[in-house]
Coordinates of C-alpha atoms and ligand atoms in Angstrom, one line a residue:
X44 CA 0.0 0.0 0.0
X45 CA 1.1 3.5 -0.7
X46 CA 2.1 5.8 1.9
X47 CA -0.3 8.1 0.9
X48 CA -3.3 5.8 0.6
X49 CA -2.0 4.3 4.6
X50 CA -1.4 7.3 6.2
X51 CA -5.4 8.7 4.8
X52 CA -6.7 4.7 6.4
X53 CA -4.9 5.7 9.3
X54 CA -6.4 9.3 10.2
X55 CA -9.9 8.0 8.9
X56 CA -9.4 5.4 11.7
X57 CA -7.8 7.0 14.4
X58 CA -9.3 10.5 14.0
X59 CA -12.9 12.9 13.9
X60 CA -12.6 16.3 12.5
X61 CA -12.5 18.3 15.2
X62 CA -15.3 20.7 13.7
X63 CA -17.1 17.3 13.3
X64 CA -17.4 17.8 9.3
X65 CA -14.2 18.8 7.7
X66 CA -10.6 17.5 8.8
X67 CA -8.3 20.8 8.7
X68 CA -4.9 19.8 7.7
X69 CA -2.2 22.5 7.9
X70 CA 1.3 23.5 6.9
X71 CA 3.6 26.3 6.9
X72 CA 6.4 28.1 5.5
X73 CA 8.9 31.1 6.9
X74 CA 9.7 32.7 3.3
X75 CA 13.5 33.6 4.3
X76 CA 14.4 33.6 0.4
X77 CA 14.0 31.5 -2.0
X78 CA 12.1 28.6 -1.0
X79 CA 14.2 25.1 -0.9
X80 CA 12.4 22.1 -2.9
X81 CA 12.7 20.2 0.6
X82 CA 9.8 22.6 1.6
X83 CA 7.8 21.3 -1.5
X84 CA 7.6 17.6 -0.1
X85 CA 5.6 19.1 2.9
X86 CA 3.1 21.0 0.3
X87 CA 3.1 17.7 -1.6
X88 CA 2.4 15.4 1.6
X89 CA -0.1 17.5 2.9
X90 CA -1.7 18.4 -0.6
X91 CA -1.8 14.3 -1.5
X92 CA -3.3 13.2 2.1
X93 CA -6.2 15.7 1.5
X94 CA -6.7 14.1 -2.3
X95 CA -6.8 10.7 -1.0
X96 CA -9.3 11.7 2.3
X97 CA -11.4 13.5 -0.7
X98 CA -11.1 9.8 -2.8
X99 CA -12.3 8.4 0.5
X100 CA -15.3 10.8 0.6
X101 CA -14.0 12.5 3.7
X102 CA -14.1 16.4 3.3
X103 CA -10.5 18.4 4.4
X104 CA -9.7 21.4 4.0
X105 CA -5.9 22.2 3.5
X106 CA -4.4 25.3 4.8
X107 CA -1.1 27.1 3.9
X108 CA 0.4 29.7 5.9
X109 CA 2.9 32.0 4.1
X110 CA 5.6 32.9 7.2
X111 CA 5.9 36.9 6.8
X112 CA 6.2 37.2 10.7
X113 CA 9.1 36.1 11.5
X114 CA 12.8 37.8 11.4
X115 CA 14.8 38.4 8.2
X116 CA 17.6 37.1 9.9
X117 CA 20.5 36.1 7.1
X118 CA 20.7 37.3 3.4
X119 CA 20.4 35.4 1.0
X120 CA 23.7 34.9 -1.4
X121 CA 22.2 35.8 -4.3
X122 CA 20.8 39.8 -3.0
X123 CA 22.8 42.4 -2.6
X124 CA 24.4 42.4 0.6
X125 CA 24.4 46.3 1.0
X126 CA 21.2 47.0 0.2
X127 CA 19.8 44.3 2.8
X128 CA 21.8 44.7 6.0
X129 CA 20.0 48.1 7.5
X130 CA 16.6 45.2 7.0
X131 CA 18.7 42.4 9.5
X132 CA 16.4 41.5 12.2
X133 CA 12.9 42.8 10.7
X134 CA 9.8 40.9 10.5
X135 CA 9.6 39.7 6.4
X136 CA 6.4 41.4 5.7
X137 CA 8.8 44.6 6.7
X138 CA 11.8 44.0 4.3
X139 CA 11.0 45.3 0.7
X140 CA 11.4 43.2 -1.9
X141 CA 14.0 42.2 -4.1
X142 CA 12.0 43.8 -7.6
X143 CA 9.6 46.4 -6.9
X144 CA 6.0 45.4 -7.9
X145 CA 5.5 43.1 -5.1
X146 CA 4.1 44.4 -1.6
X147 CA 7.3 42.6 0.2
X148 CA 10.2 40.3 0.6
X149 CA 7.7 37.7 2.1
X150 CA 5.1 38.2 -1.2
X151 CA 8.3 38.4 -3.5
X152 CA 9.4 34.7 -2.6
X153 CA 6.1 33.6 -1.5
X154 CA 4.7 34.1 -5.2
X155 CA 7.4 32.3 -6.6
X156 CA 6.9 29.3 -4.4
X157 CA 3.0 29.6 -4.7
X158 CA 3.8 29.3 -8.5
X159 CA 5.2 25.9 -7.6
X160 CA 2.3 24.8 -5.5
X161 CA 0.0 25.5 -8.4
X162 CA 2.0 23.8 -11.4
X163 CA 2.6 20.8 -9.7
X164 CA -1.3 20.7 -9.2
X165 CA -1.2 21.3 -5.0
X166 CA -3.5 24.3 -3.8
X167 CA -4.2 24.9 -0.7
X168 CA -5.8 28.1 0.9
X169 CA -3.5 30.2 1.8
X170 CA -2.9 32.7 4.6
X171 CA -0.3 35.5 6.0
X172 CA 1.0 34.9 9.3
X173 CA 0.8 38.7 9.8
X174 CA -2.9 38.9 9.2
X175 CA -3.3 36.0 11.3
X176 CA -1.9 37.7 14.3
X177 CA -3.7 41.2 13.6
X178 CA -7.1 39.4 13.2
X179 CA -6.7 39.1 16.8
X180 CA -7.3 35.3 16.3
X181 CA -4.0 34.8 18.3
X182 CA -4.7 37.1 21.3
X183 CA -6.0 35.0 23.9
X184 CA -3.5 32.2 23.1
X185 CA -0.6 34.9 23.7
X186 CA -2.3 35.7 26.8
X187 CA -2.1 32.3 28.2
X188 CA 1.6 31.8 26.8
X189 CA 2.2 34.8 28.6
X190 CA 0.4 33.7 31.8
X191 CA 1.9 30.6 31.8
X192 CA 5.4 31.4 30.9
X193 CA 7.2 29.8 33.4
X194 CA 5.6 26.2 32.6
X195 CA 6.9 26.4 29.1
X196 CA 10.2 27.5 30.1
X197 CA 10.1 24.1 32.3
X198 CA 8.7 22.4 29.4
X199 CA 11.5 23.4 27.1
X200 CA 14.1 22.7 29.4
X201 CA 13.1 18.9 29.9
X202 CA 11.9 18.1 26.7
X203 CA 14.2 20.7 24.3
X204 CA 17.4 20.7 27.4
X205 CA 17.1 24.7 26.6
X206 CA 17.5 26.6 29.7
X207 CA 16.2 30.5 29.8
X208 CA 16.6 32.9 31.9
X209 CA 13.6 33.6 35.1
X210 CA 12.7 36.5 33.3
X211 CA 11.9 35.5 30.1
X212 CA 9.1 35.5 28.0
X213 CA 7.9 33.6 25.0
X214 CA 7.6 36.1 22.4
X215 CA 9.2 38.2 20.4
X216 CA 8.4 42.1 20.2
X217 CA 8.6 44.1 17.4
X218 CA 10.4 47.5 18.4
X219 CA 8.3 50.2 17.9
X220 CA 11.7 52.8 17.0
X221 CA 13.6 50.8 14.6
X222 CA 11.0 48.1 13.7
X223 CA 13.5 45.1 14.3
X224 CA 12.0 41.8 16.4
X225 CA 15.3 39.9 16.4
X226 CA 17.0 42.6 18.7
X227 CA 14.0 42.7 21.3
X228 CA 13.8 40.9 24.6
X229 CA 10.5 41.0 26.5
X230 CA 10.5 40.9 30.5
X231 CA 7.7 41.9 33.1
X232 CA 3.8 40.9 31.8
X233 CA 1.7 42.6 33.7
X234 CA -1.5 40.9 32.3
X235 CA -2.0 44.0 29.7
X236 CA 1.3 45.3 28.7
X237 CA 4.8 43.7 28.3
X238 CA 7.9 45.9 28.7
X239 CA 11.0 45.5 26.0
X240 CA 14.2 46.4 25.6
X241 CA 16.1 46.5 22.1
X242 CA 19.5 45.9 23.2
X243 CA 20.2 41.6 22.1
X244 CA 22.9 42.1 19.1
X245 CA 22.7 38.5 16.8
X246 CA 25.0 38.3 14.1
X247 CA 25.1 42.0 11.9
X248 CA 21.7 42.7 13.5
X249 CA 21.9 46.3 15.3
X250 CA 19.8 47.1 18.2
X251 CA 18.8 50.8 18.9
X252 CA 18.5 50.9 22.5
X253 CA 14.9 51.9 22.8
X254 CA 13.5 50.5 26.1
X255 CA 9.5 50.4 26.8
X256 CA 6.1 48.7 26.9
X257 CA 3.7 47.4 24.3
X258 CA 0.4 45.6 24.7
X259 CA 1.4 42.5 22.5
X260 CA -1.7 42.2 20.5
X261 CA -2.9 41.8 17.1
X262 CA 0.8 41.1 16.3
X263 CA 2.6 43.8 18.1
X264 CA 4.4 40.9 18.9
X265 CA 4.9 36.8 18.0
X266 CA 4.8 33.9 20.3
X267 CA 8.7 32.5 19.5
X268 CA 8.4 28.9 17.4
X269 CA 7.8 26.1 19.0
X270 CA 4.7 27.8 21.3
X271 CA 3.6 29.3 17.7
X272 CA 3.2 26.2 16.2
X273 CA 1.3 24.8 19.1
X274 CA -0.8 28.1 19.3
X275 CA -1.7 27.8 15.6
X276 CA -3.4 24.4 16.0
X277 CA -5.7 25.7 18.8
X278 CA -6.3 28.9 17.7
X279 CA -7.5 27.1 13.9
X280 CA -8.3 23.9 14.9
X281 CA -5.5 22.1 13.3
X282 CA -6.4 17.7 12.7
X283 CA -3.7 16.9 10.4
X284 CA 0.0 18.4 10.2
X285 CA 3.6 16.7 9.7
X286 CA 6.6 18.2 9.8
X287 CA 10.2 17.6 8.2
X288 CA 12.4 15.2 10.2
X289 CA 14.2 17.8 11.1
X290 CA 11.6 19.1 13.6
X291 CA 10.3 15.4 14.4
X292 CA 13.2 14.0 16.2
X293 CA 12.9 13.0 20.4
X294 CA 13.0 16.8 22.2
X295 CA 12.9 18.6 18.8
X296 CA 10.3 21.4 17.8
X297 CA 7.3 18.8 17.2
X298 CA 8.0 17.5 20.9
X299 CA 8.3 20.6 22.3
X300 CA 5.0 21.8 20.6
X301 CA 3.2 18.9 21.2
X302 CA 4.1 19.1 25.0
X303 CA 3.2 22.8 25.2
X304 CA 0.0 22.0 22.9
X305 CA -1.3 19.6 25.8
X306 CA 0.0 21.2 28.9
X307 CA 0.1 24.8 28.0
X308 CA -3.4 25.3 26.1
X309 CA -5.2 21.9 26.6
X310 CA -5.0 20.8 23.1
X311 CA -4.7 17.1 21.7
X312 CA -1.7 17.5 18.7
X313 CA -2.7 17.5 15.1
X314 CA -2.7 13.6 13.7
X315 CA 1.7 14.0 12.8
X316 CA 3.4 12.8 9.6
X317 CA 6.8 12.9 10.3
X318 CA 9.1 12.9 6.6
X319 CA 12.2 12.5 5.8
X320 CA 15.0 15.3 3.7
X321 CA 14.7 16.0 0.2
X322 CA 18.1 16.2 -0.6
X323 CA 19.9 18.0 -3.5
X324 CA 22.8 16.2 -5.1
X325 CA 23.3 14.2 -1.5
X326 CA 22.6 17.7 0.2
X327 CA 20.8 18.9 2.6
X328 CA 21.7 22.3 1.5
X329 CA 20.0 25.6 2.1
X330 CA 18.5 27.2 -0.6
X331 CA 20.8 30.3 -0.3
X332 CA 23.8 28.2 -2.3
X333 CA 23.2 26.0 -5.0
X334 CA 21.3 26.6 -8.0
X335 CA 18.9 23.8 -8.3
X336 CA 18.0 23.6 -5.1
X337 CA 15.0 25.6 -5.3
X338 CA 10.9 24.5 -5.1
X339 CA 11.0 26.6 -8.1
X340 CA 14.6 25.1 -9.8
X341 CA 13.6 21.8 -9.6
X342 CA 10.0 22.0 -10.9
X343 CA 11.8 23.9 -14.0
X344 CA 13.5 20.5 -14.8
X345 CA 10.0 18.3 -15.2
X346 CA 6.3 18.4 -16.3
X347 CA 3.7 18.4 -13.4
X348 CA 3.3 14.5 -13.6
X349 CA 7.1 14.1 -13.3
X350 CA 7.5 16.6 -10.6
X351 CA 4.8 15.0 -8.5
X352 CA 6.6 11.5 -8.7
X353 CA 10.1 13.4 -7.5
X354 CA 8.1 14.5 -4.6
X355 CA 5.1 11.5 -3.5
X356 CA 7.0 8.5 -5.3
X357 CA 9.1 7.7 -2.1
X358 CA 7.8 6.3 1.0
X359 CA 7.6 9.9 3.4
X360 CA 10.3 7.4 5.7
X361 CA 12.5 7.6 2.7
X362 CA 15.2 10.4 1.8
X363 CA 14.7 11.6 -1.8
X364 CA 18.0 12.8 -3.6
X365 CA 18.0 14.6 -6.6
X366 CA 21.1 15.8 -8.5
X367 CA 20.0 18.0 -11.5
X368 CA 23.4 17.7 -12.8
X369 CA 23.7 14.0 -12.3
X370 CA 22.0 11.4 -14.2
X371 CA 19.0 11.3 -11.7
X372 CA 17.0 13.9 -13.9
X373 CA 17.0 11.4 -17.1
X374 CA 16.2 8.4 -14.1
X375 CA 13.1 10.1 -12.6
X376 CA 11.4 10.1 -16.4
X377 CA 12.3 6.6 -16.8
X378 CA 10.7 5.9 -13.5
X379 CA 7.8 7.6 -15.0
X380 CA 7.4 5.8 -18.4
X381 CA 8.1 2.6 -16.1
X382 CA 4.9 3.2 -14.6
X383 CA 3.4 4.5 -17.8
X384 CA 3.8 0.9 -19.4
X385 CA 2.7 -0.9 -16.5
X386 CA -0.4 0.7 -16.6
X387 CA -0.6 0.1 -20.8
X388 CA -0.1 -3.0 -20.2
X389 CA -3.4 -3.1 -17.4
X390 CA -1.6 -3.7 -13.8
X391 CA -3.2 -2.9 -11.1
X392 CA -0.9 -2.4 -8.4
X393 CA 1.2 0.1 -6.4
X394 CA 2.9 1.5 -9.4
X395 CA -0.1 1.8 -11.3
X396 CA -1.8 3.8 -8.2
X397 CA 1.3 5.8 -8.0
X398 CA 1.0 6.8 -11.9
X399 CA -2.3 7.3 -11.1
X400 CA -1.5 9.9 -7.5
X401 CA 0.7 11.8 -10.1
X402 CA -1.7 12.9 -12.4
X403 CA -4.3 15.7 -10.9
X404 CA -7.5 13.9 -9.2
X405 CA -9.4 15.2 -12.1
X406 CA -8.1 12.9 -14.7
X407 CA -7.4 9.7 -12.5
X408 CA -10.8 8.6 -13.6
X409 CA -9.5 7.4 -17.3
X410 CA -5.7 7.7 -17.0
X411 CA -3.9 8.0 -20.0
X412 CA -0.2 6.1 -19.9
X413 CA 1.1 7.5 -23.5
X414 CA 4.3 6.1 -24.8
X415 CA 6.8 7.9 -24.5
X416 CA 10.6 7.8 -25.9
X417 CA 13.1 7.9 -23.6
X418 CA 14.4 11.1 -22.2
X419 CA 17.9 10.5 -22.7
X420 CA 17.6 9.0 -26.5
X421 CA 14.9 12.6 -26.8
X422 CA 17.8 15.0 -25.3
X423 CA 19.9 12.8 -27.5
X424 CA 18.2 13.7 -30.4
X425 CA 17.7 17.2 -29.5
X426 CA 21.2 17.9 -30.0
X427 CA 21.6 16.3 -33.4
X428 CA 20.5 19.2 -36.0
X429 CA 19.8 16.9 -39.3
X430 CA 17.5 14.4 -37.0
X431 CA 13.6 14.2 -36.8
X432 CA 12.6 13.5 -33.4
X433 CA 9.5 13.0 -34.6
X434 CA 10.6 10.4 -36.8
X435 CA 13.1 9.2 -34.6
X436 CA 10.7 8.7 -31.7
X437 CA 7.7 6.7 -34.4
X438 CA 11.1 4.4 -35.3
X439 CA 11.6 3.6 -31.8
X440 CA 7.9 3.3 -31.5
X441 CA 7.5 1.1 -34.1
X442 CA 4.6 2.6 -35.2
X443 CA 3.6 7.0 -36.1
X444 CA 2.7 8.2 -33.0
X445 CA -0.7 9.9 -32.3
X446 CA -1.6 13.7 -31.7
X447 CA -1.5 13.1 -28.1
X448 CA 2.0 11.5 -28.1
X449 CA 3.2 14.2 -30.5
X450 CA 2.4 16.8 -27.9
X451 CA 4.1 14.9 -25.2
X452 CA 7.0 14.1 -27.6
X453 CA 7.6 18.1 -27.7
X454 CA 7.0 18.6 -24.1
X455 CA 9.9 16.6 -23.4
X456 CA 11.9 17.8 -25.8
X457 CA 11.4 21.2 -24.5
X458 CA 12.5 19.9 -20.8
X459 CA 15.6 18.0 -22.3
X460 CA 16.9 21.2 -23.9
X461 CA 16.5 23.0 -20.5
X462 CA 18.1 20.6 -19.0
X463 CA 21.2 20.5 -21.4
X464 CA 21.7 23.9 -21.3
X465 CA 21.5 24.4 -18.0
X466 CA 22.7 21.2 -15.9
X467 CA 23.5 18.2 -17.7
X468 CA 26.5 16.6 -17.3
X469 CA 28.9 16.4 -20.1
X470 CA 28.3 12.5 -21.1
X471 CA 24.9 13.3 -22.0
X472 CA 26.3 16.2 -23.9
X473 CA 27.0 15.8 -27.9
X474 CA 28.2 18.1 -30.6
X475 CA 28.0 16.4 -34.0
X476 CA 31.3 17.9 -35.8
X477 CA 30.4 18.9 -39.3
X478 CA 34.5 18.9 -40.2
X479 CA 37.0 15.6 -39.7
X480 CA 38.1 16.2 -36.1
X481 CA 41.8 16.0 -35.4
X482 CA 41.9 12.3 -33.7
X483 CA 44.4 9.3 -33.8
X484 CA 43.3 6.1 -34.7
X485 CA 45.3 3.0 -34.6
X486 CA 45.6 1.1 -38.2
X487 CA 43.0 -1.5 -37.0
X488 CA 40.5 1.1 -36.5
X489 CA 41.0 3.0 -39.8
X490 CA 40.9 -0.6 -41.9
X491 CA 37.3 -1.1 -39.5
X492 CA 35.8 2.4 -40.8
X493 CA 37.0 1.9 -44.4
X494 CA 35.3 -1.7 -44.3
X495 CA 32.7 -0.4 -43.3
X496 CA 32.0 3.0 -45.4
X497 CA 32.3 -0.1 -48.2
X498 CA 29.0 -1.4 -47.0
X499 CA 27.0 1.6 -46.8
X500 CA 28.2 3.1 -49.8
X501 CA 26.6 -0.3 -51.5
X502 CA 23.1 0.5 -50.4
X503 CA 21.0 2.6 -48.0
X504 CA 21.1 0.6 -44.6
X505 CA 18.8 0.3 -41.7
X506 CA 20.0 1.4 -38.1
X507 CA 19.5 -3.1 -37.6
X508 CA 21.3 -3.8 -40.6
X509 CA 24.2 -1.1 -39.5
X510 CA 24.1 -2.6 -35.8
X511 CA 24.5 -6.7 -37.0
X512 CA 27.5 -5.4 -39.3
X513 CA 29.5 -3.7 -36.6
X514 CA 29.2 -6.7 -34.8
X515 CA 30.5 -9.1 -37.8
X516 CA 33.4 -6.5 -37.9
X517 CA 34.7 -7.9 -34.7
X518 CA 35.3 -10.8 -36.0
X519 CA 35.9 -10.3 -39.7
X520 CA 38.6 -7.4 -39.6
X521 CA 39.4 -8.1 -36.0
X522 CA 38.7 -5.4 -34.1
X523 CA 37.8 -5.4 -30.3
X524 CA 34.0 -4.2 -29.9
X525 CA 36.1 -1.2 -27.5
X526 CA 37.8 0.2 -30.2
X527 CA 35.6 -0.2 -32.9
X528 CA 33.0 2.0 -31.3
X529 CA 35.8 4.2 -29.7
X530 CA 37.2 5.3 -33.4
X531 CA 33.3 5.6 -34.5
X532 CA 32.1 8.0 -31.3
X533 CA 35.7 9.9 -31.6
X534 CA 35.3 11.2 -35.9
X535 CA 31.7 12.3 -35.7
X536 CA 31.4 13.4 -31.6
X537 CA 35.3 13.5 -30.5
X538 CA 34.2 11.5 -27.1
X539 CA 34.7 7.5 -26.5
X540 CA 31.1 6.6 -26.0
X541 CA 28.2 7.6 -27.4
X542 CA 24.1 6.3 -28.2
X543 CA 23.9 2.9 -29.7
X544 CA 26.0 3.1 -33.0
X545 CA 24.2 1.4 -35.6
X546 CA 21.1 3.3 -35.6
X547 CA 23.3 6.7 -34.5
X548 CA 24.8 6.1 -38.1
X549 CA 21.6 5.3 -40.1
X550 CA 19.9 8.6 -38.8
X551 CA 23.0 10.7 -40.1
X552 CA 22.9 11.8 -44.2
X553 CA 24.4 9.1 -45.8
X554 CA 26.7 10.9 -47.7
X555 CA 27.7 12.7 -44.6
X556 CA 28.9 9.2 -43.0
X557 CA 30.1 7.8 -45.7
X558 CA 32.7 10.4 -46.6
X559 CA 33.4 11.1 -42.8
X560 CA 34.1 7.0 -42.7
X561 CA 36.8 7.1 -45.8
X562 CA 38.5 10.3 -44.9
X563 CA 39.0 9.1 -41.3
X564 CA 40.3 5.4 -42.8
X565 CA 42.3 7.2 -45.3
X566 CA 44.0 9.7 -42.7
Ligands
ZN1441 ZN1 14.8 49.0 18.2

């Protein structure tokens, strides 16, 4: 069984919607930058559970909040440094965006990633963490926080080992002189008012000294993390919400909020689905280095279908690694047409459901599995100026393909050409050289070539035909099958491997091999 269609069995089993009608299932984002794809396998957990619950006939709703409350607290590597600092330590809805015709930093990156959401066919409601807070929705649960202060200081210190200090308080002011929240520290609740100082100094951030008290309402200021997350699910009723693994370890952010959740503000925890990394190239890396490693990067490399399998097709217990510039980009489509074929070919099993979960809900009804050529033999192709993909791929087919086939014929190719100009790794590249390159070639490999223009100049062969006399050249001239295909790959691609030669050679003009062939065994 698919995690996706387990985990749904196990809510509808375990679990009532709180509201008694629709399951609320939630998830969250800080938009620091440029939004990592790691934060996309949350979107695509939470996005596919709700799917399956709505298969099921049980109504969700799923929720997104866009984090514009919290502190801009590093800068990204690829924004200007200067221009950024003076923002250090403001809440994102407060730091103006990178390109003007966006309200802030927070909408700037948050539309981006949103854009993501949408093509890979998740889309939840969404919400502002800002407006949240100055609804007023949040009040009474910052009250309590702030009542009960010193019980989740205890809390965090057995369950998190994080000691603070008697004085402190669990949220986060926002100054009312320089408009920083990362500088504040907030000391002496007095059930209406807290009082503040902006004096704490992280990193670059500068403080400005400015000493009073606020009443922390309607987000004056924001409960800090781990009570936030815990406050969320009362304050909207949260059923369903998982979290990265990074959170979900013993005495990590789920267990604090999960202890502060019951103890704190009375509230059973959300129904948890605790996932592992996706990792980039073998990375965990933030999204601030690396190209690639974006939500938005990555879905640049596949169609929605493909994208979905790079993000549901693991188990949520298994660690998904992706290296655009490796040779898991051509892998992921094979995965694809793998499960393409099994459902041509009428299985009904997990990897048919799984081609099914990757297409939108909408069209799961009377899936189509279209053939497909192969992405490598398509960016292949793609490089090759005198070949017809389209009559490449209807060879390979074995038959022409249809209108629908055509159109996914050109999607890929489209992809593939991205992909080559922008990450693939040099084996997959090919350059066909219109000139005789300057290569050395051992007398056994010129007689091999000559032998061999011989037989095509004879009659127009067939990519079989070329294939079954390459391999009678072993014997015949001797050559060894090495450096027969070595001397072929190194006149027309100067490289030592190449597609499968035979059929490479048919697809070429004729006269273009066969006078390539003789000047090379001639040289
Ligand atoms: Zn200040």
């Amino acid at each position: 069984m698919l995690w996706a269609d387990r985990i749904a069995s196990e809510i509808q089993d375990t679990r009532k919607p709180r509201n008694g009608k629709t399951f609320l299932i939630r998830d969250e984002k800080t938009i620091s930058g440029r939004v990592h794809v790691g934060s996309m396998r949350g979107v695509a957990i939470h996005g596919l559970v709700a799917e399956v619950l709505a298969e099921n006939g049980v109504a969700s709703e799923f929720r997104f909040e866009i984090g514009d409350l919290d502190p801009f607290d590093s800068i990204p590597n690829y924004l200007d440094t200067k221009k950024f600092t003076e923002h250090l330590g403001k809440p994102l809805f407060a730091v103006p965006s990178p390109e003007s015709g966006f309200k802030n930093y927070a909408e700037y990156f948050g539309e981006e990633f949103i854009g993501v959401h949408k093509k890979a066919g998740f889309i939840p409601n969404y919400y502002r963490a800002t407006d949240f807070y100055r609804s007023g929705k949040m009040d009474t649960l910052v009250k309590v926080a702030l009542e009960r202060a010193n019980d989740i200081r205890r809390i965090l210190r057995e369950v998190s080992g994080s000691e603070k200090d008697v004085s402190w308080l669990p949220v986060s002011v926002i100054c009312e002189k320089c408009g920083k929240m990362m500088t504040t520290r907030a000391y002496g609740y007095d059930g209406e008012t807290v009082g503040y100082a902006c004096d704490k100094n992280p990193d670059e951030c500068v403080p400005c000294g400015h000493t009073g008290r606020i009443a922390p309402w309607r987000g004056a200021a924001k409960l800090f993390w781990k009570v936030d997350w815990a406050a969320k699910w009362v304050a909207q009723g949260v059923d369903i919400e998982g979290g990265g693994k990074d959170h979900s370890t013993r005495g990590g952010s789920r267990d604090a909020a999960n202890h502060i959740s019951r103890e704190v503000f009375g509230y059973e925890p959300p129904f948890d689905i605790p996932y592992e990394f996706f990792l980039v190239g073998g990375k965990k890396m933030s999204s601030s280095k690396g190209r690639g490693s974006s939500a938005k990067d990555m879905s640049d490399l596949f169609p929605p279908q493909t994208y979905r399998l790079a993000l549901i097709g693991k188990d949520i217990r298994e660690q998904i690694n992706i290296d655009p510039s490796g040779e898991s980009v051509p892998r992921l489509y094979d995965w694809h047409d793998e499960l393409a074929l099994g459902v041509r070919e009428g299985k009904a099993d997990d990897y048919s459901r799984l081609y099914a979960l990757c297409e939108l809900p909408k069209n799961r009804a009377a899936l189509s599995a279209l053939w497909q050529m192969r992405f490598r033999e398509v960016a292949f192709i793609a490089q090759m100026p005198h070949l017809s993909l389209e009559d490449e791929a209807a060879r390979a087919k074995g038959s022409a393909l249809t209108a629908d086939e055509r159109i996914a014929l050109e999607e890929r190719a489209r992809y593939a050409k991205f992909w080559l100009t922008a990450y693939a790794p040099e084996e997959f590249k090919y350059e066909l050289q219109e000139e005789m390159p300057n290569v050395n070639l051992s007398n056994i490999q010129k007689k091999a070539l000559g032998v061999l223009a011989e037989y095509l100049q004879a009659e127009k062969r067939t990519g079989e035909e070329l294939h079954l006399r390459l391999h009678e050249l072993k014997t015949e001239v001797p050559i060894q099958p090495k450096d027969l295909f070595q001397a072929m790959y190194r006149i027309f691609l100067v490289r030592d491997s190449g597609p499968k030669a035979g059929w490479f050679l048919a697809g070429l003009p004729r006269n273009f091999v066969i006078k390539r062939l003789k000047e090379a065994s001639q040289q």
